GROMACS .gro file of C-alpha atoms in nm:
model
  409
    1MET     CA    1  -0.033  -0.003   0.031
    2THR     CA    2   0.148   0.351  -0.079
    3LEU     CA    3   0.124   0.641   0.181
    4VAL     CA    4   0.002   0.986   0.084
    5LEU     CA    5   0.130   1.329   0.279
    6ARG     CA    6  -0.169   1.505   0.198
    7ASN     CA    7  -0.159   1.864   0.214
    8VAL     CA    8   0.201   1.929   0.290
    9ARG     CA    9   0.458   2.203   0.171
   10PRO     CA   10   0.737   2.032   0.024
   11TRP     CA   11   1.018   2.265   0.125
   12GLY     CA   12   0.781   2.548   0.226
   13GLY     CA   13   0.635   2.587  -0.117
   14ASP     CA   14   0.309   2.555  -0.254
   15ALA     CA   15   0.072   2.291  -0.086
   16ALA     CA   16   0.076   1.968  -0.271
   17ASP     CA   17   0.014   1.552  -0.173
   18VAL     CA   18   0.339   1.379  -0.217
   19THR     CA   19   0.315   1.017  -0.249
   20LEU     CA   20   0.517   0.744  -0.063
   21ASP     CA   21   0.597   0.420  -0.249
   22GLY     CA   22   0.861   0.118  -0.218
   23GLY     CA   23   1.051   0.369   0.033
   24VAL     CA   24   1.081   0.664  -0.221
   25ILE     CA   25   0.899   0.948  -0.340
   26ALA     CA   26   0.671   0.835  -0.606
   27ALA     CA   27   0.472   1.167  -0.696
   28VAL     CA   28   0.398   1.508  -0.577
   29GLY     CA   29   0.069   1.693  -0.728
   30PRO     CA   30  -0.160   1.927  -0.658
   31ALA     CA   31  -0.302   1.911  -0.290
   32THR     CA   32  -0.676   1.752  -0.238
   33SER     CA   33  -0.924   1.855   0.018
   34GLU     CA   34  -0.894   1.659   0.397
   35GLY     CA   35  -1.144   1.317   0.374
   36ALA     CA   36  -1.126   1.330  -0.040
   37ALA     CA   37  -0.956   1.017  -0.211
   38PRO     CA   38  -0.597   1.153  -0.330
   39ALA     CA   39  -0.576   1.198  -0.662
   40GLY     CA   40  -0.518   0.896  -0.884
   41SER     CA   41  -0.536   0.642  -0.606
   42ALA     CA   42  -0.829   0.386  -0.581
   43PRO     CA   43  -1.023   0.333  -0.332
   44GLY     CA   44  -0.830   0.134  -0.003
   45SER     CA   45  -0.535   0.156  -0.193
   46SER     CA   46  -0.297   0.445  -0.029
   47ALA     CA   47  -0.338   0.493   0.374
   48VAL     CA   48  -0.343   0.885   0.381
   49VAL     CA   49  -0.174   1.097   0.613
   50GLU     CA   50  -0.318   1.485   0.660
   51GLY     CA   51  -0.049   1.726   0.647
   52ARG     CA   52  -0.253   2.006   0.763
   53GLY     CA   53  -0.066   2.281   0.556
   54ARG     CA   54   0.255   2.163   0.738
   55ILE     CA   55   0.577   2.160   0.602
   56LEU     CA   56   0.782   1.866   0.418
   57LEU     CA   57   1.188   1.835   0.481
   58PRO     CA   58   1.376   1.595   0.443
   59SER     CA   59   1.444   1.423   0.734
   60PHE     CA   60   1.721   1.498   0.991
   61SER     CA   61   2.103   1.315   0.979
   62ASP     CA   62   2.270   1.369   1.231
   63VAL     CA   63   2.614   1.288   1.180
   64HIS     CA   64   2.807   1.357   1.477
   65VAL     CA   65   2.645   1.199   1.810
   66HIS     CA   66   2.805   1.029   2.042
   67LEU     CA   67   2.551   0.758   2.169
   68ASP     CA   68   2.780   0.531   2.372
   69SER     CA   69   2.833   0.819   2.675
   70THR     CA   70   2.470   1.007   2.630
   71ARG     CA   71   2.318   1.068   2.943
   72LEU     CA   72   1.968   1.220   2.871
   73GLY     CA   73   1.692   1.060   3.084
   74LEU     CA   74   1.863   1.036   3.346
   75PRO     CA   75   1.882   1.270   3.672
   76PHE     CA   76   2.150   1.570   3.582
   77ARG     CA   77   2.464   1.589   3.750
   78PRO     CA   78   2.707   1.858   3.766
   79HIS     CA   79   2.988   1.881   3.504
   80THR     CA   80   3.335   1.762   3.675
   81GLY     CA   81   3.556   1.729   3.309
   82ALA     CA   82   3.866   1.977   3.295
   83PRO     CA   83   3.961   2.121   2.979
   84GLY     CA   84   4.138   1.915   2.702
   85VAL     CA   85   4.048   1.643   2.546
   86TRP     CA   86   4.281   1.392   2.752
   87ASN     CA   87   4.154   1.537   3.068
   88MET     CA   88   3.837   1.518   2.950
   89MET     CA   89   3.852   1.142   2.854
   90LEU     CA   90   3.967   1.076   3.162
   91ASN     CA   91   3.684   1.214   3.379
   92ASP     CA   92   3.438   1.007   3.084
   93ARG     CA   93   3.614   0.722   3.158
   94ALA     CA   94   3.600   0.750   3.548
   95ASN     CA   95   3.195   0.796   3.586
   96TRP     CA   96   3.080   0.630   3.268
   97ARG     CA   97   3.042   0.293   3.441
   98GLY     CA   98   2.848   0.405   3.715
   99ALA     CA   99   2.593   0.565   3.532
  100GLU     CA  100   2.202   0.485   3.655
  101ALA     CA  101   2.146   0.263   3.328
  102SER     CA  102   2.391   0.064   3.081
  103VAL     CA  103   2.554   0.181   2.774
  104ALA     CA  104   2.321  -0.026   2.575
  105GLU     CA  105   1.972   0.172   2.766
  106ARG     CA  106   2.113   0.493   2.728
  107ALA     CA  107   2.178   0.478   2.370
  108THR     CA  108   1.852   0.323   2.279
  109MET     CA  109   1.645   0.588   2.514
  110THR     CA  110   1.828   0.870   2.318
  111LEU     CA  111   1.831   0.710   1.966
  112GLY     CA  112   1.486   0.668   2.028
  113ALA     CA  113   1.407   1.074   2.106
  114MET     CA  114   1.594   1.173   1.810
  115ILE     CA  115   1.376   0.993   1.596
  116GLU     CA  116   1.078   1.102   1.739
  117ARG     CA  117   1.209   1.463   1.673
  118GLY     CA  118   1.281   1.425   1.315
  119THR     CA  119   1.630   1.187   1.246
  120THR     CA  120   1.644   0.875   1.080
  121ARG     CA  121   1.980   0.896   0.969
  122VAL     CA  122   2.276   0.845   1.218
  123ARG     CA  123   2.664   0.839   1.268
  124SER     CA  124   2.724   0.743   1.578
  125TYR     CA  125   3.085   0.698   1.776
  126ALA     CA  126   3.089   0.364   1.983
  127GLN     CA  127   3.471   0.427   2.221
  128VAL     CA  128   3.677   0.146   2.188
  129ASP     CA  129   4.017   0.167   2.444
  130VAL     CA  130   4.175  -0.049   2.680
  131ASP     CA  131   3.970   0.047   2.923
  132ALA     CA  132   3.642  -0.003   2.745
  133GLY     CA  133   3.731  -0.237   2.521
  134LEU     CA  134   3.436  -0.324   2.309
  135GLU     CA  135   3.104  -0.203   2.615
  136ARG     CA  136   3.042   0.040   2.482
  137PHE     CA  137   3.099  -0.061   2.050
  138GLU     CA  138   2.812  -0.327   2.168
  139GLY     CA  139   2.619  -0.088   2.316
  140VAL     CA  140   2.590   0.124   2.046
  141LEU     CA  141   2.535  -0.197   1.840
  142ALA     CA  142   2.246  -0.216   2.096
  143ALA     CA  143   2.046   0.090   2.017
  144ARG     CA  144   2.072   0.032   1.686
  145GLU     CA  145   1.907  -0.331   1.677
  146ALA     CA  146   1.625  -0.204   1.899
  147HIS     CA  147   1.522   0.062   1.629
  148ARG     CA  148   1.653  -0.061   1.316
  149ASP     CA  149   1.273  -0.077   1.186
  150ARG     CA  150   1.336   0.330   1.217
  151ALA     CA  151   1.591   0.477   1.129
  152ASP     CA  152   1.965   0.353   0.971
  153VAL     CA  153   2.260   0.405   1.208
  154ALA     CA  154   2.612   0.367   1.121
  155VAL     CA  155   2.867   0.265   1.350
  156ILE     CA  156   3.183   0.423   1.424
  157ALA     CA  157   3.448   0.243   1.608
  158PHE     CA  158   3.621   0.540   1.763
  159PRO     CA  159   3.914   0.568   1.972
  160GLN     CA  160   3.868   0.875   2.167
  161ALA     CA  161   4.199   0.799   2.378
  162GLY     CA  162   4.394   0.794   2.062
  163LEU     CA  163   4.591   0.486   1.925
  164LEU     CA  164   4.946   0.541   2.066
  165ARG     CA  165   4.917   0.667   2.399
  166GLU     CA  166   4.803   0.311   2.553
  167ALA     CA  167   4.951  -0.043   2.428
  168GLY     CA  168   4.641  -0.254   2.267
  169SER     CA  169   4.455   0.108   2.123
  170ALA     CA  170   4.550  -0.007   1.793
  171GLU     CA  171   4.389  -0.411   1.829
  172VAL     CA  172   4.077  -0.303   2.009
  173LEU     CA  173   4.010  -0.040   1.734
  174GLU     CA  174   4.071  -0.342   1.480
  175GLU     CA  175   3.849  -0.618   1.640
  176ALA     CA  176   3.560  -0.340   1.642
  177LEU     CA  177   3.595  -0.365   1.273
  178ARG     CA  178   3.603  -0.730   1.306
  179MET     CA  179   3.275  -0.721   1.424
  180GLY     CA  180   3.057  -0.491   1.140
  181ALA     CA  181   3.162  -0.161   1.250
  182ASP     CA  182   3.084   0.085   0.956
  183VAL     CA  183   3.361   0.333   0.947
  184VAL     CA  184   3.723   0.387   1.099
  185GLY     CA  185   3.764   0.638   1.373
  186GLY     CA  186   4.088   0.857   1.423
  187ILE     CA  187   4.129   1.170   1.671
  188ASP     CA  188   4.372   1.453   1.664
  189PRO     CA  189   4.702   1.271   1.490
  190CYS     CA  190   4.963   1.544   1.634
  191ALA     CA  191   4.803   1.695   1.963
  192LEU     CA  192   4.699   1.392   2.116
  193ASP     CA  193   4.882   1.081   2.002
  194ARG     CA  194   5.174   1.375   1.881
  195ASP     CA  195   5.306   1.132   1.564
  196PRO     CA  196   5.091   1.191   1.270
  197VAL     CA  197   5.209   0.944   1.083
  198ARG     CA  198   5.154   0.618   1.269
  199HIS     CA  199   4.810   0.743   1.348
  200LEU     CA  200   4.709   0.792   1.004
  201ASP     CA  201   4.916   0.479   0.901
  202ILE     CA  202   4.753   0.276   1.139
  203VAL     CA  203   4.379   0.471   1.099
  204PHE     CA  204   4.391   0.445   0.693
  205GLY     CA  205   4.557   0.098   0.759
  206LEU     CA  206   4.283  -0.034   0.833
  207ALA     CA  207   4.068   0.141   0.627
  208GLY     CA  208   4.201  -0.023   0.342
  209LYS     CA  209   4.236  -0.362   0.529
  210TYR     CA  210   3.840  -0.379   0.566
  211ASN     CA  211   3.729  -0.139   0.295
  212LEU     CA  212   3.544   0.086   0.515
  213PRO     CA  213   3.555   0.485   0.503
  214VAL     CA  214   3.750   0.742   0.757
  215ASP     CA  215   3.622   0.956   0.971
  216ILE     CA  216   3.837   1.193   1.223
  217HIS     CA  217   3.841   1.418   1.511
  218LEU     CA  218   3.994   1.775   1.453
  219HIS     CA  219   4.006   1.933   1.744
  220GLU     CA  220   4.347   2.072   1.690
  221PRO     CA  221   4.402   2.437   1.683
  222GLY     CA  222   4.514   2.686   1.380
  223GLN     CA  223   4.825   2.611   1.185
  224LEU     CA  224   4.866   2.273   1.377
  225GLY     CA  225   4.501   2.171   1.218
  226LEU     CA  226   4.599   2.291   0.918
  227PHE     CA  227   4.897   2.038   0.941
  228SER     CA  228   4.676   1.731   0.975
  229ALA     CA  229   4.433   1.861   0.749
  230GLN     CA  230   4.693   1.842   0.487
  231LEU     CA  231   4.835   1.495   0.589
  232ILE     CA  232   4.478   1.342   0.570
  233LEU     CA  233   4.459   1.548   0.264
  234GLU     CA  234   4.740   1.404   0.129
  235ARG     CA  235   4.665   1.038   0.272
  236THR     CA  236   4.356   1.065   0.057
  237LYS     CA  237   4.483   1.146  -0.243
  238ALA     CA  238   4.779   0.928  -0.225
  239LEU     CA  239   4.518   0.602  -0.178
  240GLY     CA  240   4.210   0.690  -0.432
  241MET     CA  241   3.984   0.755  -0.071
  242GLN     CA  242   3.800   1.036  -0.275
  243GLY     CA  243   3.414   1.048  -0.109
  244LEU     CA  244   3.496   0.833   0.183
  245VAL     CA  245   3.732   1.078   0.434
  246THR     CA  246   3.514   1.328   0.683
  247ILE     CA  247   3.701   1.573   0.909
  248SER     CA  248   3.502   1.609   1.193
  249HIS     CA  249   3.499   1.933   1.427
  250GLY     CA  250   3.821   2.115   1.241
  251TYR     CA  251   3.765   2.414   1.463
  252GLY     CA  252   4.105   2.567   1.409
  253LEU     CA  253   4.034   2.537   1.032
  254ALA     CA  254   3.817   2.914   1.092
  255ASP     CA  255   4.098   3.112   1.235
  256LEU     CA  256   4.294   3.009   0.934
  257PRO     CA  257   4.373   3.322   0.745
  258ALA     CA  258   4.207   3.357   0.450
  259GLY     CA  259   4.428   3.270   0.152
  260GLN     CA  260   4.515   2.922   0.342
  261LEU     CA  261   4.144   2.851   0.449
  262GLN     CA  262   4.033   2.861   0.072
  263GLU     CA  263   4.331   2.655  -0.063
  264LEU     CA  264   4.202   2.431   0.185
  265ILE     CA  265   3.881   2.412   0.123
  266ASP     CA  266   3.935   2.410  -0.242
  267GLU     CA  267   4.141   2.105  -0.211
  268MET     CA  268   3.896   1.966  -0.049
  269GLY     CA  269   3.631   1.969  -0.286
  270ALA     CA  270   3.837   1.872  -0.525
  271LEU     CA  271   3.943   1.523  -0.314
  272ASP     CA  272   3.535   1.505  -0.216
  273VAL     CA  273   3.646   1.529   0.143
  274SER     CA  274   3.319   1.609   0.359
  275MET     CA  275   3.343   1.803   0.739
  276ALA     CA  276   3.074   1.733   1.010
  277THR     CA  277   3.047   2.007   1.250
  278ILE     CA  278   2.845   2.041   1.560
  279ALA     CA  279   2.766   2.409   1.571
  280PRO     CA  280   3.022   2.461   1.842
  281ALA     CA  281   3.077   2.829   1.992
  282GLY     CA  282   3.339   3.094   1.812
  283ALA     CA  283   3.474   3.040   1.500
  284PRO     CA  284   3.182   2.928   1.281
  285LEU     CA  285   3.269   2.649   0.998
  286PRO     CA  286   3.268   2.902   0.726
  287LEU     CA  287   2.916   2.747   0.554
  288GLN     CA  288   2.895   2.964   0.247
  289GLN     CA  289   3.263   2.873   0.086
  290LEU     CA  290   3.205   2.509   0.125
  291ALA     CA  291   2.882   2.510  -0.049
  292ALA     CA  292   3.092   2.696  -0.295
  293ALA     CA  293   3.324   2.478  -0.341
  294GLY     CA  294   3.147   2.170  -0.335
  295VAL     CA  295   3.210   2.014  -0.014
  296ARG     CA  296   2.988   1.768   0.175
  297VAL     CA  297   2.900   1.966   0.472
  298GLY     CA  298   2.687   1.734   0.815
  299LEU     CA  299   2.539   1.853   1.131
  300GLY     CA  300   2.505   1.603   1.494
  301GLN     CA  301   2.442   1.685   1.826
  302ASP     CA  302   2.785   1.541   1.984
  303GLY     CA  303   2.779   1.407   2.278
  304GLN     CA  304   2.444   1.524   2.482
  305ARG     CA  305   2.454   1.568   2.828
  306ASP     CA  306   2.743   1.293   2.875
  307TYR     CA  307   3.089   1.339   3.121
  308TRP     CA  308   3.214   1.607   2.831
  309SER     CA  309   2.932   1.876   2.820
  310PRO     CA  310   2.553   1.950   2.974
  311TYR     CA  311   2.430   2.058   2.611
  312GLY     CA  312   2.278   1.852   2.382
  313ASN     CA  313   1.903   1.728   2.359
  314ALA     CA  314   1.782   1.513   2.087
  315ASP     CA  315   1.664   1.747   1.855
  316MET     CA  316   1.824   1.834   1.560
  317LEU     CA  317   1.592   2.078   1.487
  318ASP     CA  318   1.725   2.309   1.810
  319ARG     CA  319   2.113   2.202   1.670
  320THR     CA  320   1.967   2.387   1.325
  321TRP     CA  321   1.912   2.693   1.476
  322GLN     CA  322   2.188   2.656   1.694
  323LEU     CA  323   2.399   2.636   1.365
  324ALA     CA  324   2.250   2.947   1.201
  325PHE     CA  325   2.300   3.144   1.550
  326THR     CA  326   2.682   3.089   1.549
  327SER     CA  327   2.667   3.110   1.140
  328LYS     CA  328   2.513   3.453   1.275
  329PHE     CA  329   2.283   3.371   0.970
  330ARG     CA  330   1.968   3.630   0.966
  331ALA     CA  331   1.862   3.532   0.595
  332ASP     CA  332   1.606   3.332   0.517
  333GLU     CA  333   1.844   3.194   0.272
  334LEU     CA  334   2.110   3.132   0.499
  335ILE     CA  335   1.887   3.015   0.756
  336GLU     CA  336   1.761   2.738   0.476
  337HIS     CA  337   2.069   2.641   0.394
  338CYS     CA  338   2.144   2.531   0.723
  339VAL     CA  339   1.826   2.271   0.769
  340ALA     CA  340   1.960   2.167   0.416
  341VAL     CA  341   2.307   2.086   0.558
  342ALA     CA  342   2.136   1.929   0.878
  343THR     CA  343   1.872   1.683   0.668
  344VAL     CA  344   2.062   1.608   0.294
  345GLY     CA  345   2.359   1.726   0.370
  346GLY     CA  346   2.443   1.530   0.641
  347SER     CA  347   2.314   1.254   0.439
  348SER     CA  348   2.547   1.280   0.149
  349VAL     CA  349   2.812   1.285   0.406
  350ILE     CA  350   2.694   0.926   0.531
  351ASP     CA  351   2.614   0.825   0.174
  352PRO     CA  352   2.856   0.981  -0.105
  353GLN     CA  353   2.620   0.869  -0.370
  354ALA     CA  354   2.352   1.034  -0.179
  355PRO     CA  355   2.184   1.376  -0.336
  356ARG     CA  356   2.393   1.638  -0.223
  357VAL     CA  357   2.353   2.044  -0.156
  358ALA     CA  358   2.476   2.205  -0.452
  359SER     CA  359   2.468   2.598  -0.326
  360VAL     CA  360   2.321   2.774  -0.048
  361ALA     CA  361   2.019   2.790  -0.222
  362ASP     CA  362   1.971   2.463  -0.357
  363ARG     CA  363   1.658   2.221  -0.138
  364PRO     CA  364   1.741   1.894  -0.303
  365GLY     CA  365   1.560   1.535  -0.122
  366LEU     CA  366   1.211   1.581  -0.253
  367ALA     CA  367   1.172   1.519  -0.587
  368VAL     CA  368   1.076   1.201  -0.751
  369GLY     CA  369   1.231   0.938  -0.705
  370ASP     CA  370   1.435   1.056  -0.362
  371ALA     CA  371   1.438   0.839  -0.070
  372ALA     CA  372   1.122   0.841   0.181
  373GLU     CA  373   1.313   1.002   0.455
  374LEU     CA  374   1.075   1.267   0.562
  375VAL     CA  375   0.966   1.493   0.855
  376LEU     CA  376   0.690   1.705   0.888
  377VAL     CA  377   0.738   2.060   1.142
  378GLU     CA  378   0.490   2.333   1.182
  379GLY     CA  379   0.603   2.672   1.094
  380ASP     CA  380   0.463   2.978   0.827
  381THR     CA  381   0.757   2.942   0.697
  382VAL     CA  382   1.141   2.713   0.671
  383THR     CA  383   1.276   2.981   0.894
  384ALA     CA  384   1.002   3.032   1.143
  385ALA     CA  385   0.999   2.626   1.188
  386VAL     CA  386   1.359   2.693   1.299
  387MET     CA  387   1.314   3.004   1.551
  388ASP     CA  388   1.020   2.801   1.642
  389ARG     CA  389   1.079   2.424   1.712
  390LEU     CA  390   0.743   2.322   1.731
  391PRO     CA  391   0.649   1.963   1.876
  392GLY     CA  392   0.359   1.919   1.607
  393ARG     CA  393   0.595   1.659   1.405
  394THR     CA  394   0.547   1.343   1.203
  395VAL     CA  395   0.873   1.130   1.121
  396ILE     CA  396   0.864   0.952   0.797
  397HIS     CA  397   1.150   0.621   0.768
  398ARG     CA  398   1.131   0.410   0.468
  399GLY     CA  399   0.787   0.531   0.346
  400ARG     CA  400   0.612   0.458   0.644
  401VAL     CA  401   0.581   0.664   0.971
  402VAL     CA  402   0.758   0.600   1.258
  403ALA     CA  403   0.680   0.873   1.488
  404GLU     CA  404   0.403   1.157   1.515
  405GLY     CA  405   0.322   1.388   1.778
  406LEU     CA  406   0.698   1.317   1.948
  407GLN     CA  407   0.599   0.981   1.966
  408LEU     CA  408   0.757   0.663   1.857
  409VAL     CA  409   0.488   0.430   1.644
   0.00000   0.00000   0.00000
């Protein structure tokens, strides 16, 4: 049976009826009135969702989330981490086993809350190190299995503690890959492991051995961050991994001199290296330059009320507001571009063959033949929906309603 979304406004445009069939958008036609049979349908051949004039968007794609560390739904605790990646990691290590619920329970609850709010495509990290072993990785796998019919989840085996500081780290990472991780993770080759050549040898070597993409956290500042990024790009080119490498965060890149930044962005576009951001405070990613160079950019929630940070609430529409705010955007076109980044942009980071955002004015993802990964949101315009972030949402995965009004179906 097909599913018809009646009286919806794709990307906030004119009202339409959108027909879903076989997990894709099968037709887009004029809107019919509530209670009438959808155009061209036989009685009983189609289920109908009443859009009530809501805005139809591609569903959200959270491409940078740590489901293994979430504390959403648990009692609030004060932040105890000291500054710095290593110190924050040690604080997490000292506390995560004492949480009031298991990793699997916490990850499953948070993933469900994300789906309820409109996310159906996820790329989650799972920390693998000599302390956690595979326990946190297995917890994220359990959450993925619990919601296998509601969202697509790719899992990154992530060496949060580095690969060289503790003996056995690389071996634990490889064991996670043997168990079915979807992406090989890396982190701060210079600042954390202090040996970028060995670090990248391991990360890219495992990626080649298991035929997997790479996602590297890059917190490093300024010229150090540029140096690591250039090394990553060199590896990408030398190994023919165009389209298979993501740089996450890239905090220091926006502080680079204009010429260096543009040169780096142009090379990322040429090598099809994508970026994932969490819309941090401080210098934001230059979204307009990245779009102009054809760089795929996605958005994520990062840790959510965990031992690293008290922020995060499972709502990618809220994080889209943050992306627009930290980017200092006011024009509707640019705020809508943030929505495109949070939806289709992220899906293209996960799958480089998926539709891409071609410019700040491009609004892909709702044409005939596109995947039926969709969310209905309330708002006069797309920008208004970002500003108000109202609860009246309908979430669709593979052409089927999986959440309604912030409740799983």
